Every structure is written in C-alpha cells, then in structure tokens.
Amino acid sequence: MTAPEGRGIGGTDDAFRILHVSTGNVCRSPITERLTRHALSRRLGDPLAGGLIVESAGTWGHEGAPMEANAATVLGDFGADPSGFVGRELLDEHVIRADLVLTATRDHRAQVISMGHSAGLRTFTLKEFTRLVRAIDPATLPDPLDDGVVERARALVRAAAALRGWLLAPSAEADEVYDPYGAPITFFRSIGDEIHQALDPVLTALTGVRSHH
C-alpha cells in the first residue's frame, strides 16, 4: 500500500493520526502525547469519537521504557493519565501513518523529514505549529460538527504548511522545547507548562472547542 502524497497511509481511513516526537520518548513526547489525549477527551468526550489518534516515539527512543518519573508527576499535575506508557523508537511506519508530526525541536523535525515519505508537508515543531495555527482564521476551516474533526484537522495541516514560508520564527530558540531529562522536577514543570501552553491553541483549532478552564 503506498501513501498518497502529503499525508499518511489510508485514503479511506477515517482517523487522523498525530505523532509527537522527541529524543528518548521518555520525557517530552510522553508529556505531549498524554496532555493532547487529556485535552481531546475534555473537549470531545471520548478522544476516539473525533477520530483523532495520538501517539509518540523518539528518534533515539528507549524501546519499551517507562516514562521518566518526573514526566509522570507533571502529567498528574494536569490531571492527565501517565499510566501504561511504553517508549518507542521512531520507525518509518510511524511517519508514514501520521497525518501530523509535532516534534520537540528543529533537529527532530529535520530527522523526521529526512526519513522521506513526503513528511515535510506534515512535520512541524510543536511551537512552530502553534505559531502558524494562531495566524489561521478558524472560520476558513471545515466545521467540526458538519464535516467532522478529521476533515478540519487535515485542512489545518494544509493551511499551516502553506503559511510556513511566510511566517518566520522570531528567533531560532522560539520553536524549541528543551530536554528536561535528568533535570529537577521544577524544570520538568516549566517544560510541562510550556508544552501545555503550546498545545492549547492547536487543540482549539483542531476541534473547534475551547478548553474549559
């Protein structure tokens, strides 16, 4: 089965797969994956109801490893579920299946894109994607109730990819989420807040539902 240009395998697939990528898949990407799932379930009820599937992997993923204890603590702070997480090494099939790849850093983004599979059009750093999404008028996206969240999500990725060349980062660091591996819980918490703040506008744009703060 070959992948259609510019998106994951499965032209008839009713799901939209979001893949979060960091280095070890034990700190940043597990936090991002589980915060995304938590926010989607709060916005949409059952996250699978919207057809959004959220996964993560690491470019040097610790295959089979649990997430870092500090990462689990941070997820608990947000009321998200850290249980049952298993680290994975990033494989071609993960990239092929993904409709949107969000990475912690520009290095991760470059590594994903270098794997091929037309990944360039659907791979962004998390903060880069947030910056692009903020510039997109939600009224130009398909209505999540009429057309479904999956159609809306696909349109959002296309719009963000089209904007990328025009809306540059204020600084190189602006698009990075730094690695808290081995750092104290206070630094993990600041990274958790950073990820949470970057995800919030993305999930609002994807679902058309604001967070219930």
CSV table of C-alpha atoms in Angstrom, one decimal:
chain,number,residue,atom,x,y,z
A,1,MET,CA,0.0,0.0,0.0
A,2,THR,CA,1.6,3.3,-1.0
A,3,ALA,CA,1.0,6.5,0.8
A,4,PRO,CA,-0.9,9.2,-1.0
A,5,GLU,CA,1.1,12.4,-1.4
A,6,GLY,CA,1.4,14.6,1.6
A,7,ARG,CA,-0.4,12.5,4.2
A,8,GLY,CA,-0.4,9.2,6.0
A,9,ILE,CA,-1.5,5.9,4.6
A,10,GLY,CA,-5.1,5.2,4.2
A,11,GLY,CA,-7.1,7.4,1.9
A,12,THR,CA,-10.2,5.8,3.3
A,13,ASP,CA,-9.0,5.9,6.8
A,14,ASP,CA,-11.4,7.9,9.0
A,15,ALA,CA,-8.8,8.6,11.6
A,16,PHE,CA,-6.3,11.5,11.9
A,17,ARG,CA,-3.0,10.4,13.5
A,18,ILE,CA,-0.9,12.9,15.5
A,19,LEU,CA,2.6,11.7,16.2
A,20,HIS,CA,4.7,13.5,18.9
A,21,VAL,CA,8.4,13.1,18.5
A,22,SER,CA,11.3,13.8,20.9
A,23,THR,CA,14.7,12.1,21.6
A,24,GLY,CA,14.2,9.4,24.1
A,25,ASN,CA,10.4,9.1,24.2
A,26,VAL,CA,10.5,9.2,28.0
A,27,CYS,CA,10.1,13.0,28.8
A,28,ARG,CA,8.9,15.5,26.3
A,29,SER,CA,6.9,13.3,23.8
A,30,PRO,CA,5.1,11.3,26.5
A,31,ILE,CA,4.1,14.5,28.3
A,32,THR,CA,2.9,16.0,24.9
A,33,GLU,CA,1.1,12.8,23.9
A,34,ARG,CA,-0.8,12.4,27.2
A,35,LEU,CA,-1.6,16.1,27.5
A,36,THR,CA,-3.0,16.0,24.0
A,37,ARG,CA,-5.2,13.0,24.8
A,38,HIS,CA,-6.3,14.5,28.0
A,39,ALA,CA,-7.3,17.8,26.4
A,40,LEU,CA,-9.1,16.0,23.5
A,41,SER,CA,-11.1,13.9,25.9
A,42,ARG,CA,-12.2,17.0,27.8
A,43,ARG,CA,-13.1,18.8,24.5
A,44,LEU,CA,-14.7,15.9,22.6
A,45,GLY,CA,-15.7,13.4,25.2
A,46,ASP,CA,-14.1,10.1,24.1
A,47,PRO,CA,-10.9,11.2,22.2
A,48,LEU,CA,-11.5,8.4,19.6
A,49,ALA,CA,-15.0,9.8,19.0
A,50,GLY,CA,-13.4,12.6,17.0
A,51,GLY,CA,-11.3,10.2,15.0
A,52,LEU,CA,-8.1,11.6,16.4
A,53,ILE,CA,-5.4,9.1,17.3
A,54,VAL,CA,-2.4,10.4,19.4
A,55,GLU,CA,0.9,8.6,19.5
A,56,SER,CA,4.6,9.3,20.3
A,57,ALA,CA,8.0,8.0,19.5
A,58,GLY,CA,11.7,9.0,20.0
A,59,THR,CA,14.5,9.5,17.4
A,60,TRP,CA,16.7,7.6,19.9
A,61,GLY,CA,13.6,6.1,21.6
A,62,HIS,CA,14.2,3.9,24.6
A,63,GLU,CA,12.1,1.0,23.3
A,64,GLY,CA,9.9,-0.5,26.0
A,65,ALA,CA,11.0,2.0,28.6
A,66,PRO,CA,8.5,3.7,31.0
A,67,MET,CA,8.3,7.5,31.0
A,68,GLU,CA,10.5,9.4,33.4
A,69,ALA,CA,9.0,9.6,37.0
A,70,ASN,CA,9.2,13.4,36.8
A,71,ALA,CA,7.3,13.4,33.5
A,72,ALA,CA,4.6,11.2,35.1
A,73,THR,CA,4.4,13.7,38.0
A,74,VAL,CA,3.9,16.6,35.7
A,75,LEU,CA,1.1,14.8,33.9
A,76,GLY,CA,-0.5,14.1,37.2
A,77,ASP,CA,-0.4,17.8,38.0
A,78,PHE,CA,-2.5,18.4,34.9
A,79,GLY,CA,-4.9,15.6,35.7
A,80,ALA,CA,-3.7,13.6,32.7
A,81,ASP,CA,-3.1,9.9,32.9
A,82,PRO,CA,0.6,8.7,32.8
A,83,SER,CA,-0.2,5.0,33.2
A,84,GLY,CA,0.6,2.2,30.8
A,85,PHE,CA,3.1,4.3,28.7
A,86,VAL,CA,5.7,2.4,26.8
A,87,GLY,CA,8.6,4.1,25.0
A,88,ARG,CA,9.1,3.5,21.3
A,89,GLU,CA,11.9,4.1,18.7
A,90,LEU,CA,10.7,6.2,15.8
A,91,LEU,CA,10.2,3.9,12.8
A,92,ASP,CA,9.3,4.6,9.1
A,93,GLU,CA,5.9,3.2,9.6
A,94,HIS,CA,5.1,5.7,12.3
A,95,VAL,CA,5.9,8.6,10.0
A,96,ILE,CA,4.1,7.0,7.0
A,97,ARG,CA,0.9,6.6,9.1
A,98,ALA,CA,1.0,10.1,10.7
A,99,ASP,CA,-1.2,12.9,9.4
A,100,LEU,CA,0.6,15.4,11.6
A,101,VAL,CA,4.1,15.1,13.2
A,102,LEU,CA,4.9,17.5,16.0
A,103,THR,CA,8.5,17.5,17.3
A,104,ALA,CA,10.1,19.0,20.3
A,105,THR,CA,13.0,20.6,18.3
A,106,ARG,CA,14.1,21.6,14.9
A,107,ASP,CA,16.7,18.7,14.9
A,108,HIS,CA,13.9,16.2,15.5
A,109,ARG,CA,11.9,17.8,12.7
A,110,ALA,CA,14.9,17.5,10.3
A,111,GLN,CA,15.3,13.8,11.3
A,112,VAL,CA,11.7,13.0,10.6
A,113,ILE,CA,11.8,14.9,7.2
A,114,SER,CA,15.0,13.0,6.3
A,115,MET,CA,13.1,9.7,6.6
A,116,GLY,CA,11.2,10.7,3.5
A,117,HIS,CA,7.5,9.7,2.9
A,118,SER,CA,6.6,13.3,1.9
A,119,ALA,CA,6.9,14.1,5.6
A,120,GLY,CA,7.9,17.7,5.1
A,121,LEU,CA,4.4,18.9,4.5
A,122,ARG,CA,3.1,17.5,7.8
A,123,THR,CA,6.0,17.8,10.1
A,124,PHE,CA,6.5,20.8,12.4
A,125,THR,CA,8.0,21.6,15.7
A,126,LEU,CA,5.2,21.9,18.3
A,127,LYS,CA,5.9,25.6,18.9
A,128,GLU,CA,6.2,26.3,15.2
A,129,PHE,CA,2.8,24.7,14.6
A,130,THR,CA,1.3,26.8,17.4
A,131,ARG,CA,2.7,29.9,15.8
A,132,LEU,CA,1.2,29.0,12.4
A,133,VAL,CA,-2.1,27.9,13.8
A,134,ARG,CA,-2.5,31.3,15.7
A,135,ALA,CA,-2.4,33.0,12.3
A,136,ILE,CA,-5.1,30.8,10.7
A,137,ASP,CA,-8.7,32.1,10.8
A,138,PRO,CA,-10.8,29.2,12.2
A,139,ALA,CA,-13.7,30.4,10.1
A,140,THR,CA,-11.8,29.2,7.0
A,141,LEU,CA,-11.6,25.7,8.3
A,142,PRO,CA,-14.3,23.0,7.8
A,143,ASP,CA,-16.9,23.0,10.5
A,144,PRO,CA,-16.2,20.2,13.0
A,145,LEU,CA,-19.8,19.4,13.5
A,146,ASP,CA,-20.8,19.4,9.8
A,147,ASP,CA,-17.6,18.0,8.3
A,148,GLY,CA,-16.0,16.2,11.3
A,149,VAL,CA,-12.9,16.9,13.2
A,150,VAL,CA,-10.8,14.7,10.9
A,151,GLU,CA,-11.5,16.9,7.8
A,152,ARG,CA,-10.9,20.0,9.9
A,153,ALA,CA,-7.6,18.6,11.1
A,154,ARG,CA,-6.4,17.8,7.6
A,155,ALA,CA,-7.4,21.3,6.4
A,156,LEU,CA,-5.5,22.9,9.4
A,157,VAL,CA,-2.3,21.0,8.5
A,158,ARG,CA,-2.5,22.1,4.8
A,159,ALA,CA,-3.1,25.7,5.9
A,160,ALA,CA,-0.2,25.6,8.3
A,161,ALA,CA,2.2,24.1,5.7
A,162,ALA,CA,1.1,26.9,3.2
A,163,LEU,CA,1.9,29.6,5.8
A,164,ARG,CA,5.2,28.2,6.9
A,165,GLY,CA,7.4,30.1,4.4
A,166,TRP,CA,5.7,33.4,5.2
A,167,LEU,CA,5.6,33.4,9.0
A,168,LEU,CA,9.1,33.0,10.3
A,169,ALA,CA,10.2,32.4,13.9
A,170,PRO,CA,11.1,35.5,15.9
A,171,SER,CA,14.3,33.5,16.9
A,172,ALA,CA,15.8,30.1,16.4
A,173,GLU,CA,15.0,29.2,20.0
A,174,ALA,CA,11.4,30.2,19.7
A,175,ASP,CA,10.4,26.9,18.1
A,176,GLU,CA,12.2,24.6,20.6
A,177,VAL,CA,11.1,22.7,23.7
A,178,TYR,CA,14.3,21.9,25.7
A,179,ASP,CA,15.1,18.4,27.0
A,180,PRO,CA,14.4,18.1,30.8
A,181,TYR,CA,16.0,14.7,31.0
A,182,GLY,CA,17.9,14.4,34.3
A,183,ALA,CA,16.7,17.8,35.5
A,184,PRO,CA,14.9,18.5,38.8
A,185,ILE,CA,11.1,18.4,38.9
A,186,THR,CA,10.9,22.3,38.8
A,187,PHE,CA,12.4,22.3,35.3
A,188,PHE,CA,10.1,19.4,34.3
A,189,ARG,CA,7.1,21.5,35.5
A,190,SER,CA,8.2,24.5,33.5
A,191,ILE,CA,8.6,22.3,30.4
A,192,GLY,CA,5.1,20.8,31.1
A,193,ASP,CA,3.7,24.4,31.3
A,194,GLU,CA,5.4,25.3,28.0
A,195,ILE,CA,4.0,22.2,26.2
A,196,HIS,CA,0.5,22.8,27.7
A,197,GLN,CA,0.5,26.4,26.5
A,198,ALA,CA,1.7,25.5,23.0
A,199,LEU,CA,-0.9,22.7,22.7
A,200,ASP,CA,-3.9,24.7,23.9
A,201,PRO,CA,-4.4,26.8,20.7
A,202,VAL,CA,-3.6,23.8,18.5
A,203,LEU,CA,-6.3,21.7,20.1
A,204,THR,CA,-8.8,24.5,20.0
A,205,ALA,CA,-8.1,24.9,16.2
A,206,LEU,CA,-8.2,21.2,15.6
A,207,THR,CA,-11.5,20.6,17.4
A,208,GLY,CA,-13.3,23.9,17.3
A,209,VAL,CA,-13.8,23.6,21.0
A,210,ARG,CA,-12.1,25.9,23.5
A,211,SER,CA,-10.7,24.4,26.7
A,212,HIS,CA,-12.9,24.6,29.8
A,213,HIS,CA,-10.6,26.5,32.1
